[in-house]
PDB file of C-alpha atoms in Angstrom:
ATOM      1  CA  UNK A   8      83.425 101.770  80.381  1.00 54.00           C
ATOM      2  CA  UNK A   9      84.393 101.667  76.462  1.00 67.00           C
ATOM      3  CA  UNK A  10      87.518 103.649  77.109  1.00 80.00           C
ATOM      4  CA  UNK A  11      89.829 101.255  75.517  1.00 80.00           C
ATOM      5  CA  UNK A  12      90.659 103.652  72.510  1.00 81.00           C
ATOM      6  CA  UNK A  13      91.543 106.350  75.245  1.00 84.00           C
ATOM      7  CA  UNK A  14      93.891 104.124  77.175  1.00 81.00           C
ATOM      8  CA  UNK A  15      95.609 102.994  73.943  1.00 81.00           C
ATOM      9  CA  UNK A  16      96.084 106.686  73.094  1.00 82.00           C
ATOM     10  CA  UNK A  17      97.634 107.663  76.427  1.00 81.00           C
ATOM     11  CA  UNK A  18      99.659 104.690  76.933  1.00 80.00           C
ATOM     12  CA  UNK A  19     100.920 105.497  73.495  1.00 80.00           C
ATOM     13  CA  UNK A  20     102.083 108.955  74.589  1.00 83.00           C
ATOM     14  CA  UNK A  21     103.507 107.727  77.720  1.00 81.00           C
ATOM     15  CA  UNK A  22     105.757 105.088  76.232  1.00 78.00           C
ATOM     16  CA  UNK A  23     106.946 107.417  73.562  1.00 78.00           C
ATOM     17  CA  UNK A  24     107.754 110.207  76.078  1.00 80.00           C
ATOM     18  CA  UNK A  25     108.822 107.787  79.191  1.00 79.00           C
ATOM     19  CA  UNK A  26     109.875 104.458  78.107  1.00 78.00           C
ATOM     20  CA  UNK A  27     112.017 103.671  80.819  1.00 79.00           C
ATOM     21  CA  UNK A  28     109.860 104.486  83.706  1.00 81.00           C
ATOM     22  CA  UNK A  29     108.580 102.001  86.165  1.00 80.00           C
ATOM     23  CA  UNK A  30     104.960 103.144  85.873  1.00 77.00           C
ATOM     24  CA  UNK A  31     104.956 102.713  82.010  1.00 80.00           C
ATOM     25  CA  UNK A  32     106.451  99.412  82.320  1.00 83.00           C
ATOM     26  CA  UNK A  33     103.256  98.660  84.860  1.00 83.00           C
ATOM     27  CA  UNK A  34     100.869 100.270  82.129  1.00 82.00           C
ATOM     28  CA  UNK A  35     102.264  98.342  79.261  1.00 83.00           C
ATOM     29  CA  UNK A  36     102.019  94.950  81.373  1.00 86.00           C
ATOM     30  CA  UNK A  37      98.198  96.099  82.023  1.00 84.00           C
ATOM     31  CA  UNK A  38      97.458  96.532  78.661  1.00 84.00           C
ATOM     32  CA  UNK A  39      99.054  93.612  77.230  1.00 86.00           C
ATOM     33  CA  UNK A  40      97.199  91.472  79.995  1.00 90.00           C
ATOM     34  CA  UNK A  41      93.821  93.253  78.533  1.00 83.00           C
ATOM     35  CA  UNK A  42      95.217  92.107  74.657  1.00 85.00           C
ATOM     36  CA  UNK A  43      96.007  95.413  73.641  1.00 81.00           C
ATOM     37  CA  UNK A  44      99.144  96.084  71.631  1.00 78.00           C
ATOM     38  CA  UNK A  45     101.416  99.083  72.058  1.00 75.00           C
ATOM     39  CA  UNK A  46     103.947 100.211  69.504  1.00 71.00           C
ATOM     40  CA  UNK A  47     106.377 101.202  72.301  1.00 73.00           C
ATOM     41  CA  UNK A  48     107.804  98.344  74.799  1.00 76.00           C
ATOM     42  CA  UNK A  49     109.362  99.388  78.094  1.00 77.00           C
ATOM     43  CA  UNK A  50     113.074  99.798  77.783  1.00 76.00           C
ATOM     44  CA  UNK A  51     114.575  97.041  79.875  1.00 73.00           C
ATOM     45  CA  UNK A  52     117.860  98.811  80.134  1.00 72.00           C
ATOM     46  CA  UNK A  53     116.433 101.667  82.001  1.00 66.00           C
ATOM     47  CA  UNK A  54     117.855 103.210  85.140  1.00 62.00           C
ATOM     48  CA  UNK A  55     115.913 102.092  88.213  1.00 60.00           C
ATOM     49  CA  UNK A  56     115.005 105.176  90.258  1.00 57.00           C
ATOM     50  CA  UNK A  57     115.164 104.852  93.772  1.00 59.00           C
ATOM     51  CA  UNK A  58     112.142 106.993  95.129  1.00 62.00           C
ATOM     52  CA  UNK A  59     112.431 106.256  98.956  1.00 73.00           C
ATOM     53  CA  UNK A  60     115.604 108.836  98.980  1.00 71.00           C
ATOM     54  CA  UNK A  61     113.438 111.470  96.702  1.00 69.00           C
ATOM     55  CA  UNK A  62     110.367 110.894  99.042  1.00 69.00           C
ATOM     56  CA  UNK A  63     112.373 111.688 102.107  1.00 73.00           C
ATOM     57  CA  UNK A  64     113.847 114.812 100.577  1.00 75.00           C
ATOM     58  CA  UNK A  65     110.427 116.172  99.674  1.00 69.00           C
ATOM     59  CA  UNK A  66     109.139 115.528 103.374  1.00 70.00           C
ATOM     60  CA  UNK A  67     111.872 117.729 104.569  1.00 72.00           C
ATOM     61  CA  UNK A  68     110.720 120.229 102.388  1.00 75.00           C
ATOM     62  CA  UNK A  69     108.038 122.890 103.053  1.00 72.00           C
ATOM     63  CA  UNK A  70     105.236 123.042 100.717  1.00 75.00           C
ATOM     64  CA  UNK A  71     104.648 126.337  99.053  1.00 74.00           C
ATOM     65  CA  UNK A  72     101.529 126.683 100.736  1.00 79.00           C
ATOM     66  CA  UNK A  73     102.887 126.065 104.244  1.00 76.00           C
ATOM     67  CA  UNK A  74     105.448 128.704 103.199  1.00 73.00           C
ATOM     68  CA  UNK A  75     103.022 131.530 102.495  1.00 80.00           C
ATOM     69  CA  UNK A  76     100.508 130.838 105.179  1.00 79.00           C
ATOM     70  CA  UNK A  77     101.314 131.993 108.826  1.00 73.00           C
ATOM     71  CA  UNK A  78     100.311 129.235 111.457  1.00 64.00           C
TER      72      UNK A  78
END
């Protein structure tokens, strides 16, 4: 679709703001596989986040919509 420049720009912003995040690492690998070079490599020392515990906690909480809408 010709969105290479936009993808590079967005990946650069994400790499600057979130170099250690899992999804940036995946985006970086995808861009590299397409022959695109990014200035910021993923941080290999970044703390791995266990999202399963966080997801379970989020499921326990009610959404703001369910709190204001009577059933």
